[in-house]
C-alpha positions as a Markdown table, in Angstrom:
| # | Residue | x | y | z |
|---|---|---|---|---|
| 1 | Unk | 34.2 | -7.6 | -10.6 |
| 2 | Unk | 30.9 | -6.7 | -9.1 |
| 3 | Unk | 27.8 | -8.8 | -10.1 |
| 4 | Unk | 24.4 | -7.2 | -9.4 |
| 5 | Unk | 21.3 | -9.4 | -9.5 |
| 6 | Unk | 17.8 | -7.9 | -9.0 |
| 7 | Unk | 15.0 | -10.4 | -8.2 |
| 8 | Unk | 11.9 | -10.9 | -6.1 |
| 9 | Unk | 12.5 | -11.1 | -2.4 |
| 10 | Unk | 10.6 | -11.5 | 0.9 |
| 11 | Unk | 11.5 | -10.6 | 4.5 |
| 12 | Unk | 12.4 | -14.3 | 4.9 |
| 13 | Unk | 15.4 | -13.9 | 2.6 |
| 14 | Unk | 18.8 | -14.6 | 4.1 |
| 15 | Unk | 20.4 | -11.3 | 4.7 |
| 16 | Unk | 17.2 | -9.4 | 5.3 |
| 17 | Unk | 17.6 | -9.3 | 9.1 |
| 18 | Unk | 21.1 | -7.7 | 8.9 |
| 19 | Unk | 19.9 | -5.1 | 6.3 |
| 20 | Unk | 16.9 | -4.3 | 8.6 |
| 21 | Unk | 19.2 | -4.0 | 11.6 |
| 22 | Unk | 21.5 | -1.6 | 9.7 |
| 23 | Unk | 18.6 | 0.5 | 8.5 |
| 24 | Unk | 17.1 | 0.7 | 12.0 |
| 25 | Unk | 20.4 | 1.7 | 13.5 |
| 26 | Unk | 20.5 | 4.6 | 11.0 |
| 27 | Unk | 17.0 | 5.7 | 12.1 |
| 28 | Unk | 15.2 | 4.4 | 9.0 |
| 29 | Unk | 12.2 | 2.3 | 9.9 |
| 30 | Unk | 11.0 | 1.2 | 6.4 |
| 31 | Unk | 12.3 | -2.4 | 6.6 |
| 32 | Unk | 10.9 | -2.9 | 10.1 |
| 33 | Unk | 7.5 | -1.7 | 8.8 |
| 34 | Unk | 7.8 | -3.9 | 5.7 |
| 35 | Unk | 8.5 | -7.0 | 7.8 |
| 36 | Unk | 5.7 | -6.2 | 10.3 |
| 37 | Unk | 3.1 | -5.6 | 7.5 |
| 38 | Unk | 4.3 | -8.8 | 5.7 |
| 39 | Unk | 4.0 | -10.9 | 8.9 |
| 40 | Unk | 0.5 | -9.6 | 9.6 |
| 41 | Unk | -0.5 | -10.3 | 6.0 |
| 42 | Unk | -1.3 | -6.6 | 5.4 |
| 43 | Unk | 1.1 | -6.2 | 2.5 |
| 44 | Unk | 2.6 | -9.0 | 0.5 |
| 45 | Unk | 3.1 | -7.1 | -2.7 |
| 46 | Unk | 0.9 | -9.6 | -4.6 |
| 47 | Unk | -1.8 | -7.5 | -6.1 |
| 48 | Unk | -1.7 | -6.8 | -9.9 |
| 49 | Unk | 1.3 | -4.6 | -10.7 |
| 50 | Unk | 2.9 | -4.9 | -7.3 |
| 51 | Unk | 6.3 | -6.3 | -6.6 |
| 52 | Unk | 9.0 | -6.5 | -3.9 |
| 53 | Unk | 12.6 | -6.8 | -5.3 |
| 54 | Unk | 16.0 | -7.2 | -3.8 |
| 55 | Unk | 19.4 | -6.2 | -5.1 |
| 56 | Unk | 22.0 | -8.8 | -4.6 |
| 57 | Unk | 25.7 | -7.7 | -5.0 |
| 58 | Unk | 27.9 | -10.7 | -5.4 |
| 59 | Unk | 25.2 | -12.9 | -3.8 |
| 60 | Unk | 24.6 | -10.6 | -0.8 |
| 61 | Unk | 21.3 | -8.8 | -0.2 |
| 62 | Unk | 22.2 | -5.1 | -0.2 |
| 63 | Unk | 19.0 | -3.4 | -1.2 |
| 64 | Unk | 15.2 | -3.6 | -1.2 |
| 65 | Unk | 12.4 | -1.7 | -3.1 |
| 66 | Unk | 8.7 | -2.4 | -3.5 |
| 67 | Unk | 5.9 | -1.1 | -5.6 |
| 68 | Unk | 2.2 | -1.1 | -4.4 |
| 69 | Unk | -1.0 | 0.4 | -5.3 |
| 70 | Unk | -0.9 | 3.6 | -3.2 |
| 71 | Unk | -3.1 | 2.9 | -0.1 |
| 72 | Unk | -3.2 | 6.6 | 0.7 |
| 73 | Unk | -4.5 | 7.8 | -2.6 |
| 74 | Unk | -8.1 | 8.0 | -3.8 |
| 75 | Unk | -6.9 | 7.4 | -7.4 |
| 76 | Unk | -7.3 | 3.7 | -8.4 |
| 77 | Unk | -4.2 | 3.9 | -10.7 |
| 78 | Unk | -1.9 | 5.5 | -8.2 |
| 79 | Unk | 1.2 | 3.5 | -7.4 |
| 80 | Unk | 3.6 | 3.9 | -4.5 |
| 81 | Unk | 7.3 | 3.2 | -4.3 |
| 82 | Unk | 7.8 | 1.6 | -0.9 |
| 83 | Unk | 10.6 | 0.7 | 1.5 |
| 84 | Unk | 13.6 | 1.6 | -0.8 |
| 85 | Unk | 16.7 | 1.0 | 1.2 |
| 86 | Unk | 20.3 | 0.4 | 0.0 |
| 87 | Unk | 23.0 | -0.7 | 2.4 |
| 88 | Unk | 25.1 | 2.2 | 3.6 |
| 89 | Unk | 28.3 | 0.5 | 2.3 |
| 90 | Unk | 26.8 | 0.2 | -1.2 |
| 91 | Unk | 25.5 | 3.7 | -1.7 |
| 92 | Unk | 27.0 | 5.6 | -4.6 |
| 93 | Unk | 27.4 | 2.5 | -6.8 |
| 94 | Unk | 24.2 | 3.1 | -8.8 |
| 95 | Unk | 22.5 | 0.1 | -7.1 |
| 96 | Unk | 19.5 | 2.2 | -5.9 |
| 97 | Unk | 19.1 | 3.7 | -9.4 |
| 98 | Unk | 19.1 | 0.3 | -11.0 |
| 99 | Unk | 16.8 | -1.3 | -8.5 |
| 100 | Unk | 14.3 | 1.6 | -8.8 |
| 101 | Unk | 14.5 | 1.3 | -12.6 |
| 102 | Unk | 13.6 | -2.4 | -12.5 |
| 103 | Unk | 10.8 | -1.9 | -10.0 |
| 104 | Unk | 9.3 | 0.8 | -12.3 |
| 105 | Unk | 10.0 | -1.0 | -15.6 |
| 106 | Unk | 6.3 | -1.9 | -16.3 |
| 107 | Unk | 4.6 | 0.4 | -13.9 |
| 108 | Unk | 2.7 | 2.3 | -16.6 |
| 109 | Unk | 0.7 | -0.9 | -17.4 |
| 110 | Unk | -0.8 | -0.7 | -13.9 |
| 111 | Unk | -0.3 | 2.9 | -12.7 |
| 112 | Unk | -0.7 | 6.4 | -14.1 |
| 113 | Unk | 1.7 | 7.9 | -11.5 |
| 114 | Unk | 3.9 | 6.8 | -8.7 |
| 115 | Unk | 4.1 | 8.5 | -5.3 |
| 116 | Unk | 6.7 | 8.1 | -2.6 |
| 117 | Unk | 7.2 | 9.5 | 0.9 |
| 118 | Unk | 11.0 | 9.8 | 1.0 |
| 119 | Unk | 13.2 | 10.9 | 3.9 |
| 120 | Unk | 14.8 | 14.2 | 3.2 |
| 121 | Unk | 18.1 | 12.5 | 2.7 |
| 122 | Unk | 16.7 | 10.8 | -0.4 |
| 123 | Unk | 15.0 | 13.8 | -2.1 |
| 124 | Unk | 17.9 | 14.4 | -4.5 |
| 125 | Unk | 18.0 | 10.7 | -5.4 |
| 126 | Unk | 14.3 | 10.8 | -6.4 |
| 127 | Unk | 14.6 | 14.1 | -8.2 |
| 128 | Unk | 17.5 | 12.6 | -10.3 |
| 129 | Unk | 15.3 | 9.6 | -11.1 |
| 130 | Unk | 12.7 | 12.0 | -12.6 |
| 131 | Unk | 10.3 | 12.5 | -9.7 |
| 132 | Unk | 9.1 | 16.0 | -8.9 |
| 133 | Unk | 8.6 | 17.3 | -5.4 |
| 134 | Unk | 5.1 | 17.4 | -4.0 |
| 135 | Unk | 4.5 | 20.0 | -1.3 |
| 136 | Unk | 0.7 | 20.0 | -0.8 |
| 137 | Unk | -0.2 | 16.4 | -0.1 |
| 138 | Unk | 0.1 | 14.4 | 3.1 |
| 139 | Unk | 2.3 | 11.3 | 2.9 |
| 140 | Unk | 3.7 | 12.2 | -0.5 |
| 141 | Unk | 7.1 | 14.0 | -1.0 |
| 142 | Unk | 7.6 | 13.1 | -4.7 |
| 143 | Unk | 5.7 | 11.9 | -7.7 |
| 144 | Unk | 6.5 | 10.5 | -11.2 |
| 145 | Unk | 4.0 | 10.4 | -14.0 |
| 146 | Unk | 4.3 | 7.1 | -15.9 |
| 147 | Unk | 4.8 | 7.2 | -19.7 |
| 148 | Unk | 2.0 | 5.7 | -21.7 |
């Protein structure tokens, strides 16, 4: 039986290095950037409404997702889904969908909409999650308006 736990995480979490190594080997740099920004103190996911969560499958870290105020938007209530990565061996199990749902659970308290800049391989994932494609803004591929 698979047991999924979603809870706050940091790059110091056991298992983070192997997840980062896997993502980098697959040419995804989001976990490397997350760790670098964390170490420099540039992004600790600690402002109001922000969070960084990990998905643990049977105790092993298999996914990461964060939510920040969007640093690239002029809108003060713009949020941004950051660094979503699910281990390649765990894709297709619904872990990404569940992790994203928990990250976004109370987003409307803090944000009017959520942006993301997803790799092309994740576009269908975000569209199935209710995001719409954005074609006319730099650093935004998809957006979801939060329910009020």
